[in-house]
Coordinates of C-alpha atoms and ligand atoms in Angstrom, one line a residue:
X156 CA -18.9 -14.9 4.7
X157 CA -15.4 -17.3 4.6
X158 CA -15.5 -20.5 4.3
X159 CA -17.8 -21.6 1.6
X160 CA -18.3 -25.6 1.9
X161 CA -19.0 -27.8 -1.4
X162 CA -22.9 -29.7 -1.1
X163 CA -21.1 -32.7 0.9
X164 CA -19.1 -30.6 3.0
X165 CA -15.7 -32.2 1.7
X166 CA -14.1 -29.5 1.0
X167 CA -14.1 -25.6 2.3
X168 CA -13.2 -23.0 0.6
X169 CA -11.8 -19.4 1.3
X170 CA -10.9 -16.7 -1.1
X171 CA -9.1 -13.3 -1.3
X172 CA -10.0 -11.6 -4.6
X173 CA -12.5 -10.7 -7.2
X174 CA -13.9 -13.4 -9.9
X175 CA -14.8 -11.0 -12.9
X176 CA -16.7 -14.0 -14.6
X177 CA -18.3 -15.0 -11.7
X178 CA -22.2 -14.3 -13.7
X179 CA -21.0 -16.1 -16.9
X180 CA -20.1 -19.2 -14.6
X181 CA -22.8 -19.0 -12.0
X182 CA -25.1 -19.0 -15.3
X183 CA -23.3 -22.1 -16.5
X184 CA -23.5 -24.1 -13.2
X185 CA -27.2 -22.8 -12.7
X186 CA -28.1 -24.3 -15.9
X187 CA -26.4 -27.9 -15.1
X188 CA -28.3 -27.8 -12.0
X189 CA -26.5 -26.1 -9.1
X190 CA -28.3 -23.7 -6.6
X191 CA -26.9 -20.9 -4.8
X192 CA -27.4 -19.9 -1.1
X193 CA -25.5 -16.6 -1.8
X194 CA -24.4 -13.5 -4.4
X195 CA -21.2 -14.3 -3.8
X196 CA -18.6 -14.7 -6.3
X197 CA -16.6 -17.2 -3.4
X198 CA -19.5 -19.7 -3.9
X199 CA -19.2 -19.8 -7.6
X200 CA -15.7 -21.1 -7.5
X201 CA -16.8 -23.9 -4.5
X202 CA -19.5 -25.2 -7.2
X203 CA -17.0 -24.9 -9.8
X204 CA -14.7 -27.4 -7.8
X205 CA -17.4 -29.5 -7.6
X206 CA -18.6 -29.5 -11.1
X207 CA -14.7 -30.3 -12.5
X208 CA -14.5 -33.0 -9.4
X209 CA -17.3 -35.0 -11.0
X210 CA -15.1 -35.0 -14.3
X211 CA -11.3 -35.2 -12.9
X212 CA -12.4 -37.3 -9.6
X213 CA -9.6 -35.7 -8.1
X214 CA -9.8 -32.3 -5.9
X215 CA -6.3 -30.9 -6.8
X216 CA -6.9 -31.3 -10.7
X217 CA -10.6 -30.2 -9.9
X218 CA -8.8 -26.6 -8.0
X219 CA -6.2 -26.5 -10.4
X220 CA -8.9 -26.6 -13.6
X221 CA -11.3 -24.5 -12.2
X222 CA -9.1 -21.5 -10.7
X223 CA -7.8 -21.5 -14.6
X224 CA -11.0 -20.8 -14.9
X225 CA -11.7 -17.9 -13.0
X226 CA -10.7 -14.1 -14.0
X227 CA -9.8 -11.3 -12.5
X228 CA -7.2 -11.2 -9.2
X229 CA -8.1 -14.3 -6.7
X230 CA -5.8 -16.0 -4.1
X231 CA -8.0 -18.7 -3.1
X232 CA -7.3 -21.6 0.1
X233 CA -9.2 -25.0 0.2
X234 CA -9.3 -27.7 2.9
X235 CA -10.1 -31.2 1.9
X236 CA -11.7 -33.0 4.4
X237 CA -11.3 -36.6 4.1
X238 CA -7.6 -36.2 3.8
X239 CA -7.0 -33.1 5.4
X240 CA -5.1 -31.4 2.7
X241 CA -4.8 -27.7 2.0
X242 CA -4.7 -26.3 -1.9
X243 CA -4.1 -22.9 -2.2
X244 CA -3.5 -21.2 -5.8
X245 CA -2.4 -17.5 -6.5
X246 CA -3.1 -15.7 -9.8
X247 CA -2.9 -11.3 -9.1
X248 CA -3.8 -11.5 -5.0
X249 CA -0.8 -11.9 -2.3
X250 CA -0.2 -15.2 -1.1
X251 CA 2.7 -16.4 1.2
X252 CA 3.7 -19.8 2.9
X253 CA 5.2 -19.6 6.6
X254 CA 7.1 -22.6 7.0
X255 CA 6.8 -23.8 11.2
X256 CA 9.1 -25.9 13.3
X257 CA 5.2 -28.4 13.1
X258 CA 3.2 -26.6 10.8
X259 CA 2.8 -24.8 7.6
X260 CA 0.8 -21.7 7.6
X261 CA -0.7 -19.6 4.6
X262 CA -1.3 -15.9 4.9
X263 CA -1.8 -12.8 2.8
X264 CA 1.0 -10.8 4.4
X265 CA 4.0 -11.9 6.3
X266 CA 3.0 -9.7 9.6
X267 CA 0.6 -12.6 10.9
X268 CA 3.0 -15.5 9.8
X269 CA 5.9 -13.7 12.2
X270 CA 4.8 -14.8 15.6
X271 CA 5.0 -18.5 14.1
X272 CA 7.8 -18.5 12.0
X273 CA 10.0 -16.1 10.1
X274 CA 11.0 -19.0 7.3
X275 CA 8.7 -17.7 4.5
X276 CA 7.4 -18.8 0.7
X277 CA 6.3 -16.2 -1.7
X278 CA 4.1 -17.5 -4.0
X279 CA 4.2 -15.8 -7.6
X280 CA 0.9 -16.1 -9.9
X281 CA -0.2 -19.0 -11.5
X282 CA 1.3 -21.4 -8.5
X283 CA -0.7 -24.0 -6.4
X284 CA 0.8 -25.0 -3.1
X285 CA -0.7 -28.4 -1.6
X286 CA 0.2 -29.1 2.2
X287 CA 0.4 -32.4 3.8
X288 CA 3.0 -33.8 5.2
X289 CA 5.0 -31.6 3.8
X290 CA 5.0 -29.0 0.9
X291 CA 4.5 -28.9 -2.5
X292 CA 4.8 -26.3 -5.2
X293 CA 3.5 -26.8 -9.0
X294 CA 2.7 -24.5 -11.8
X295 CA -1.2 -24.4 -12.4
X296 CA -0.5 -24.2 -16.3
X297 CA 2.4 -26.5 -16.8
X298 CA 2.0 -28.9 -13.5
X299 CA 5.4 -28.7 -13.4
X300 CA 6.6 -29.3 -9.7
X301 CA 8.6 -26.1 -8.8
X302 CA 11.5 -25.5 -6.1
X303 CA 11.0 -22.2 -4.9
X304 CA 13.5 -20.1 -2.4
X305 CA 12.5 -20.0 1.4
X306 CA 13.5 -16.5 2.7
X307 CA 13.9 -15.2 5.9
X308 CA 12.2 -12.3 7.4
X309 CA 14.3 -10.1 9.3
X310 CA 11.7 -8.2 11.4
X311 CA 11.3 -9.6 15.2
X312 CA 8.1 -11.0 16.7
X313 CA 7.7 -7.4 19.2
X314 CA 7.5 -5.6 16.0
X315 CA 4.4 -7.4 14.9
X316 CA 3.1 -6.6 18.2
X317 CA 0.7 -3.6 20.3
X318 CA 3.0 -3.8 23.1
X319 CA 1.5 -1.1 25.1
X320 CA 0.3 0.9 22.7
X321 CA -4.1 1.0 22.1
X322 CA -4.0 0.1 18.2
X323 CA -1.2 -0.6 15.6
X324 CA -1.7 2.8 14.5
X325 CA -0.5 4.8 17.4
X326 CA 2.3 2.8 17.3
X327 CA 3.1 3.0 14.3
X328 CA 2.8 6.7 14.0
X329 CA 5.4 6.5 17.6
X330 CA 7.7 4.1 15.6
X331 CA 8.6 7.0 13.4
X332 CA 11.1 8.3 15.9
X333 CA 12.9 4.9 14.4
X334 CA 12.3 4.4 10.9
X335 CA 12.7 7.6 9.5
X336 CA 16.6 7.0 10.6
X337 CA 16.4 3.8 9.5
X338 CA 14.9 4.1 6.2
X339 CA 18.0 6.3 5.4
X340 CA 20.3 3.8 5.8
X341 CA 21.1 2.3 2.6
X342 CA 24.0 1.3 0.7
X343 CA 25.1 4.4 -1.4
X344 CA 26.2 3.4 -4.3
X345 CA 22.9 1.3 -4.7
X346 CA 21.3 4.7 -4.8
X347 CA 23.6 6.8 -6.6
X348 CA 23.1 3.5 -9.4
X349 CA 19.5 4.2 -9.5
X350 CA 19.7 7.7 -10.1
X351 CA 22.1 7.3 -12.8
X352 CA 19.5 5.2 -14.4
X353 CA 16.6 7.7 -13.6
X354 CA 18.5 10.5 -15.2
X355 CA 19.2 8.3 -18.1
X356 CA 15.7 7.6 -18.6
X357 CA 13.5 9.1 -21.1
X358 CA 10.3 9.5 -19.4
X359 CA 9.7 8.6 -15.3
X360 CA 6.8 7.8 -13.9
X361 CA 6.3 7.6 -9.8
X362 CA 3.2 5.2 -9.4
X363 CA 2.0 4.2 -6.4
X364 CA -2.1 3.2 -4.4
X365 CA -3.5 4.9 -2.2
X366 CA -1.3 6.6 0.3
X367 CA 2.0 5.1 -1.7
X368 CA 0.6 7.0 -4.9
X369 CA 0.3 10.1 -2.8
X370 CA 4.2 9.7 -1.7
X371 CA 4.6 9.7 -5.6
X372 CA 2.6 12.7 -6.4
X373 CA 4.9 14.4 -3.5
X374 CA 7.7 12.6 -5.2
X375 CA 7.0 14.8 -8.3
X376 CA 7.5 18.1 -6.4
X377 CA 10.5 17.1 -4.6
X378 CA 12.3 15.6 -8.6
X379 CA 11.2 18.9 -9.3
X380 CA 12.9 21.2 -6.7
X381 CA 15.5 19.4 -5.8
X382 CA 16.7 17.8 -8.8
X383 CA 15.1 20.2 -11.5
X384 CA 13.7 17.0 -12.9
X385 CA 10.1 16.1 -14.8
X386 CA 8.8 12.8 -13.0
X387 CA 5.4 12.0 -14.2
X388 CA 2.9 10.8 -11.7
X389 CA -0.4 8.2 -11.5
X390 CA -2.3 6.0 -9.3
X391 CA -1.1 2.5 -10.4
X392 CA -5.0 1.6 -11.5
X393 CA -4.8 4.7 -14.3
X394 CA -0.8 4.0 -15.1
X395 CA -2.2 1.5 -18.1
X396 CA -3.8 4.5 -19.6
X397 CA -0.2 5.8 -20.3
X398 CA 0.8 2.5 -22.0
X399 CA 0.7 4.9 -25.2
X400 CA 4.0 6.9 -23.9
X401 CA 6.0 3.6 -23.1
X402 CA 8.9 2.3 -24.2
X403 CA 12.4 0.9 -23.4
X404 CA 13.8 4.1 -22.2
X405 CA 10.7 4.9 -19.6
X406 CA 11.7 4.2 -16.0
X407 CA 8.8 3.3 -13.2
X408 CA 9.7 4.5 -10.3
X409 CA 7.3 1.9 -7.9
X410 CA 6.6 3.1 -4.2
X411 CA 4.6 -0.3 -2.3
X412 CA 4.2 -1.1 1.6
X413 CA 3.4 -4.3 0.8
X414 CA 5.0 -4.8 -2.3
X415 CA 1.8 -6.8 -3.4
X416 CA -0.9 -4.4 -4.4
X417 CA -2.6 -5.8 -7.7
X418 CA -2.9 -2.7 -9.3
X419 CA 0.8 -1.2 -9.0
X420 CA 1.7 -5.2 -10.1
X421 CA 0.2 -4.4 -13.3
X422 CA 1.5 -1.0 -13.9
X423 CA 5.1 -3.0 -13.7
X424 CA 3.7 -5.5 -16.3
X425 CA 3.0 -2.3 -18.5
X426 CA 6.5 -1.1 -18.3
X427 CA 8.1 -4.3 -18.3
X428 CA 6.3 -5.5 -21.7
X429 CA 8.2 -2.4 -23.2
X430 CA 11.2 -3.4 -22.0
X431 CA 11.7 -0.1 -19.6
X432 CA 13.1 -0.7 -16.1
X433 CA 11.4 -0.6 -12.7
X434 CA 13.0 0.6 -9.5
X435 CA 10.7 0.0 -6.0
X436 CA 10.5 1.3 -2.9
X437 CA 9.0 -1.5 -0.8
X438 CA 8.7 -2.0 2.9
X439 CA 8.5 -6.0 2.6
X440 CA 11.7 -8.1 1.5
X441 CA 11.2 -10.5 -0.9
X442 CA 7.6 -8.9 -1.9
X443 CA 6.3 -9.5 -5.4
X444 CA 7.4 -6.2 -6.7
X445 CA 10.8 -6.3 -4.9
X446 CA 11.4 -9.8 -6.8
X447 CA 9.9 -8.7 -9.9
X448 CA 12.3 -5.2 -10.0
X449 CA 15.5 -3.9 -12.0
X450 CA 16.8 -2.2 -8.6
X451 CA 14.4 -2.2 -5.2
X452 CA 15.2 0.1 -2.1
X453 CA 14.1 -1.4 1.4
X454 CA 12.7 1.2 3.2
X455 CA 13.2 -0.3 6.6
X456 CA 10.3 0.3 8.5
X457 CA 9.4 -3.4 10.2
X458 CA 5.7 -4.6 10.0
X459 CA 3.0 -2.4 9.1
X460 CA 0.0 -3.9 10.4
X461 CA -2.5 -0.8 10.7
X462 CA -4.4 -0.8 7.8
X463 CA -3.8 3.2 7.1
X464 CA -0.3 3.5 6.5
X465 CA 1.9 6.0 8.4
X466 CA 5.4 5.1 9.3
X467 CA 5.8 3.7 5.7
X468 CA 4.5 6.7 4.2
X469 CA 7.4 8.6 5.5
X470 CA 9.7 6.6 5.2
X471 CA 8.8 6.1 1.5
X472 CA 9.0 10.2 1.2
X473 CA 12.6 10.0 2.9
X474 CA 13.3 7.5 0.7
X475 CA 12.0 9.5 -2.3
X476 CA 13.6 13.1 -1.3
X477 CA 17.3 10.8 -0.6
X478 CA 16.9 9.9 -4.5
X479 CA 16.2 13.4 -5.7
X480 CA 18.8 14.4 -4.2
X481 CA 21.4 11.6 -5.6
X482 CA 19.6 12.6 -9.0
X483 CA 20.9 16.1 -8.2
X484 CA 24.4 14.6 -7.4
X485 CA 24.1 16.3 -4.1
X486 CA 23.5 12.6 -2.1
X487 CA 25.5 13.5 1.1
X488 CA 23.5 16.5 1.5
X489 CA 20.2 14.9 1.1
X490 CA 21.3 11.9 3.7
X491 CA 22.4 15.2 6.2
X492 CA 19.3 16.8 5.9
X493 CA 17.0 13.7 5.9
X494 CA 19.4 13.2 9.1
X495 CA 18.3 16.0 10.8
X496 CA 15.0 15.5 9.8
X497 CA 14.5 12.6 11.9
X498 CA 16.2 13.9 15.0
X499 CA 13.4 16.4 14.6
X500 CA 10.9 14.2 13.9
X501 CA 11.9 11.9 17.3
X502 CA 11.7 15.4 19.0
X503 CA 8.0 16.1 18.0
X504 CA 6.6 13.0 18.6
X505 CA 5.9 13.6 22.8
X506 CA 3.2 13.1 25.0
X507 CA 2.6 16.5 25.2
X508 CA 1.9 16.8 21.0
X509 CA -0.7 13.4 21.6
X510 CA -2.6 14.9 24.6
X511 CA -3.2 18.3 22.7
X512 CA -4.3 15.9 19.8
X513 CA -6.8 14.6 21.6
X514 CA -8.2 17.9 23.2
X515 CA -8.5 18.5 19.6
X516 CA -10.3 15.8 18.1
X517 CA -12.9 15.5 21.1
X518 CA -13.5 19.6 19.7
X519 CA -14.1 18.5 16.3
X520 CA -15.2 14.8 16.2
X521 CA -19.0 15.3 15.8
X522 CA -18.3 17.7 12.7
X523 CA -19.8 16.1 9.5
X524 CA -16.6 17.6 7.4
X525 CA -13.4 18.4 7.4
X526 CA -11.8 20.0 4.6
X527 CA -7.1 20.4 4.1
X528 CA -5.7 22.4 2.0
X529 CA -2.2 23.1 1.3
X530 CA 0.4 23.8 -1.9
X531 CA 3.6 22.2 -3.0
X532 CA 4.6 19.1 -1.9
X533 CA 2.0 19.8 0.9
X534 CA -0.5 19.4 -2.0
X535 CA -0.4 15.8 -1.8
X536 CA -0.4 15.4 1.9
X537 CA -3.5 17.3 1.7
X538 CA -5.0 14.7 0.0
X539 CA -3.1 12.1 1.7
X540 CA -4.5 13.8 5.5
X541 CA -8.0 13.6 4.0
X542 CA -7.9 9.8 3.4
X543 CA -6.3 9.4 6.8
X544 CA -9.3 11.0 8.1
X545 CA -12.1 9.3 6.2
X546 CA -10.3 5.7 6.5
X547 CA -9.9 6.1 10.3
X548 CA -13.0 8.4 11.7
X549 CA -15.2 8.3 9.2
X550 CA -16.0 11.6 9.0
X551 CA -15.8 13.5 5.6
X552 CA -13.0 14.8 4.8
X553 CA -11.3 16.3 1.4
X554 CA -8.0 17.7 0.5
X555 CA -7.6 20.3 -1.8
X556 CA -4.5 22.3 -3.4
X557 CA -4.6 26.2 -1.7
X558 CA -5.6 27.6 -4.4
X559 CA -8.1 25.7 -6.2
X560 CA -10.4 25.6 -2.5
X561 CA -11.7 29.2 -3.9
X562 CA -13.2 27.7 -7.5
X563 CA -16.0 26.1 -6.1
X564 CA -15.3 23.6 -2.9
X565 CA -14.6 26.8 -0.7
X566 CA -19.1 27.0 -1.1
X567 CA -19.0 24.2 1.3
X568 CA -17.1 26.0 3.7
X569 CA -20.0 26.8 7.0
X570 CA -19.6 28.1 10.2
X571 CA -16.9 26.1 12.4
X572 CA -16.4 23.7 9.5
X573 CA -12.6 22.4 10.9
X574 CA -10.1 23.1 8.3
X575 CA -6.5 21.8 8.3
X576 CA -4.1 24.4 6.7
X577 CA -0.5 23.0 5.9
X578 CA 1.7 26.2 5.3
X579 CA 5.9 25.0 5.2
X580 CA 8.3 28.0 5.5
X581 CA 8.7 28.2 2.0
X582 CA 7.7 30.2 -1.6
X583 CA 4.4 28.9 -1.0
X584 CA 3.6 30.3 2.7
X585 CA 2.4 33.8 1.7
X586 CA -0.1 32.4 -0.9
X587 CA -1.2 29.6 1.8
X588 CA -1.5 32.4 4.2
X589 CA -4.2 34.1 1.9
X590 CA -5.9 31.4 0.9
X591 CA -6.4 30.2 4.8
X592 CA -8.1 33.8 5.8
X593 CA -10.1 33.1 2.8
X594 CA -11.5 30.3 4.3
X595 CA -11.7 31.4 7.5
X596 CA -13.8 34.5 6.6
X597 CA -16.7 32.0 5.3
X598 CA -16.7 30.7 9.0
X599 CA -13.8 28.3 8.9
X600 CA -12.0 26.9 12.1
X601 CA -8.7 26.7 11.0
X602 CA -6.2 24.5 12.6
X603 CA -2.7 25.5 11.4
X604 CA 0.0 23.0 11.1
X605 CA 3.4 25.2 10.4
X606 CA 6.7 25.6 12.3
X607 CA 5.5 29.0 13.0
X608 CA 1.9 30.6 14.6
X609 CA -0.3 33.2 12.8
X610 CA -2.8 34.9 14.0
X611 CA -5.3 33.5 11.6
X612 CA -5.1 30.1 13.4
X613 CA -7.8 29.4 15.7
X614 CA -5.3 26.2 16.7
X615 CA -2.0 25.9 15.9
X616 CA 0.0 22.7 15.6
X617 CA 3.8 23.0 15.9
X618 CA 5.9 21.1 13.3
X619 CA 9.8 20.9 12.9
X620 CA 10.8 23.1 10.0
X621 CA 14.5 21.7 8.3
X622 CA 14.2 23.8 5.5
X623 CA 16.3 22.5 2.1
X624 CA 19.4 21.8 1.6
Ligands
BG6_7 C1 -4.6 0.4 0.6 C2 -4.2 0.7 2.0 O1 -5.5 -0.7 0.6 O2 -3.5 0.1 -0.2 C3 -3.3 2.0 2.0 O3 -5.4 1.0 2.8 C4 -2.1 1.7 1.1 O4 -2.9 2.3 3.3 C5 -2.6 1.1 -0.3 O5 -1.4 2.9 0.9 C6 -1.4 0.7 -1.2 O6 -0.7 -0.3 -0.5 P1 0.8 -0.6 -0.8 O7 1.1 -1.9 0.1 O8 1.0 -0.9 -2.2 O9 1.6 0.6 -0.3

């Protein structure tokens, strides 16, 4: 639906974001005249443009007033014709400039700038960056011209590409025999600083979207067993919600691939407004909430272009398990296991393990649902494997906690109905094991995934088992 032109085709317009006004304005501009070819909220800020241009005769003042304008989260990009200028603005969606031996290049995410140029500009919110010649930076409130840092990436051009791999994703999930040993190495004292801070803190809170908030829930377990510590958890769109229990003691512990996402922005805002700290765990240098951060982690894991995140997800577990463990005071144990972890990991990850995968999801790929349970940390990845499952297949898939599948969900349960059980070698395998023959004797297929077999397993996939240390 990208780009929206003005009536005179001057200008085009493209836009990342949500305008939460967009019916308040598109009233306005209907009333002085305008008409509308779509429902978009994109047109609304082209006609916008041109109303303000009639007043300010002057696109960039016409972009700059009218993106004041607009609410809600929009990164928007617009090309004048006549002089071949680009404005873009930023206020709550990612925006980035790549800066080219001959060219200038805006993008969303640094992965599509890399095969052009690794010199890169971050924009922060409330910035407008007009191209030309040459670059400009000004503050859309102030109009104060701004000098802002130009960093370097440090991932290479091959990471950003398929090589010869079918889709990002396979490769990513591959590039784990890499980045879980790389996401481990960090500079220790960094991390034995942070968990001084995080056992000084009165109230943590792990927040994270999506599958990052599901490293966080996990997160909770692991503060818990390892360290013997409370963390709080919550999806950064309900953190605000918990503004209440806030204050300059509370510590956000922040868990972002992209270090961008709106709504885990915001949660920092909440924290920060208090006065309590934030520490990240981020996957892109320089990101927003790296920048915007008391202490950040890198978590080392090059480009994640696959939309479903994999490699970063572990990662960002290592990552958390390495601090619950510093939190503990037993760091050098954590890094040793984590170690060990990864050798295993690089051991799993064969051609064998992706041909049997296959076998298996030509079996079950016409099912209608899928249903994963497990307990524990594996709790989390249950409902981490679910939207893994819906997000890439499309078929319908749910996680649930072992023992909650019998009060109610376990009804939906038919014949054959493919059902993942995650059962570690741990306290929680016994219970796991009973809840899995519950499910079974309503019909279920059950695919184990466990270091060890059992007959109630109608497939069995083999994972590494490094126990605790
Ligand atoms: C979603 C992605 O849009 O954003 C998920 O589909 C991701 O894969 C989530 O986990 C949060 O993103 P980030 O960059 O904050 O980890």
């Amino acid at each position: 639906a990208h780009p929206h032109f003005s009536q005179n085709e001057n200008f085009a317009l493209v836009q990342n974001g949500i305008v939460e006004n967009y019916q308040e304005l598109r009233g306005k501009l209907k009333t002085k005249g305008y008409s509308f070819h779509t429902e978009t909220d994109t047109e609304v800020i082209v006609r916008l443009i041109e109303e303000n241009l009639k007043q300010t005769h002057n696109l960039k003042e016409a972009i700059t007033k009218s993106f004041n304008e607009l609410k809600g989260r929009n990164a928007i990009v617009v090309i004048n014709k006549e002089n071949k200028t680009i404005y873009a603005a930023r206020n709550g969606s990612p925006l980035m400039l790549g800066i080219g031996d001959n060219d200038f290049i805006l993008a969303s995410d640094p992965s599509p700038l890399l095969k052009h140029t690794k010199q890169i500009i971050f924009l922060d919110d409330h910035e407008l960056v007009t191209l030309g010649d040459n670059y400009q930076i000004h503050n859309l409130t102030t109009n104060q011209q701004i000098q802002k840092e130009v960093q370097t990436l440090t991932w290479d051009v091959e990471q950003a590409q398929k090589g010869n791999y079918e889709h990002f994703m396979l490769k990513e999930i591959m590039e784990q025999k890499h980045t879980l040993a790389q996401a481990i190495i960090q500079d220790p004292e960094l991390i034995k600083n942070i968990a001084k801070e995080i056992n000084l803190a009165f109230g943590v809170y792990a927040v994270g979207c999506g599958t990052a908030g599901k490293v966080c829930l996990a997160g909770t377990y692991a503060f818990s067993e390892i360290a013997k510590k409370h963390i709080n958890f919550a999806f950064g769109s309900e953190f605000p919600n918990f503004h209440h229990f806030i204050q300059s003691r509370s510590l956000l512990l922040v868990v972002s691939q992209s270090g961008e996402t709106a709504d885990t922005l915001e949660a920092m805002q909440t924290v920060q407004e208090k006065n309590g700290k934030v520490v990240s765990l981020v996957n892109v240098m320089g990101s927003t909430i790296m920048r915007k951060s008391d202490y950040s982690l890198l978590i080392n894991a090059g480009p994640e272009i696959a939309v479903a995140s994999t490699k970063a997800t572990t990662s960002q577990l290592a990552l958390t398990i390495l601090l619950a463990y510093a939190c503990a005071g037993r760091y050098e144990d954590g890094l040793a296991l984590l170690k060990q972890t990864a050798q295993e990991v690089t051991l799993m990850l064969n051609n064998q393990l992706q041909e049997n995968l296959k076998k298996l999801a030509q079996q079950i790929k016409d099912r209608n649902d899928l249903y994963i349970i497990g307990r524990g940390a594996n709790y989390p990845m249950a409902l981490e494997a679910a939207i893994k499952i819906q997000e890439v297949s499309y078929i319908h898939a749910e996680g649930f906690a072992g023992g909650e599948l019998k009060h109610g969900p376990i009804a939906l349960i038919e014949q054959g109905t493919p059902c993942l059980a995650l059962i570690a070698n741990d306290e929680t395998k016994q219970d796991m094991l009973s809840n899995t023959i519950e499910i079974k004797s309503r019909g279920a297929y059950i695919i184990g995934v466990s270091p060890e077999n059992n007959e109630v397993f109608d497939y069995w996939i083999k994972v590494p088992d490094v126990g605790i240390a």
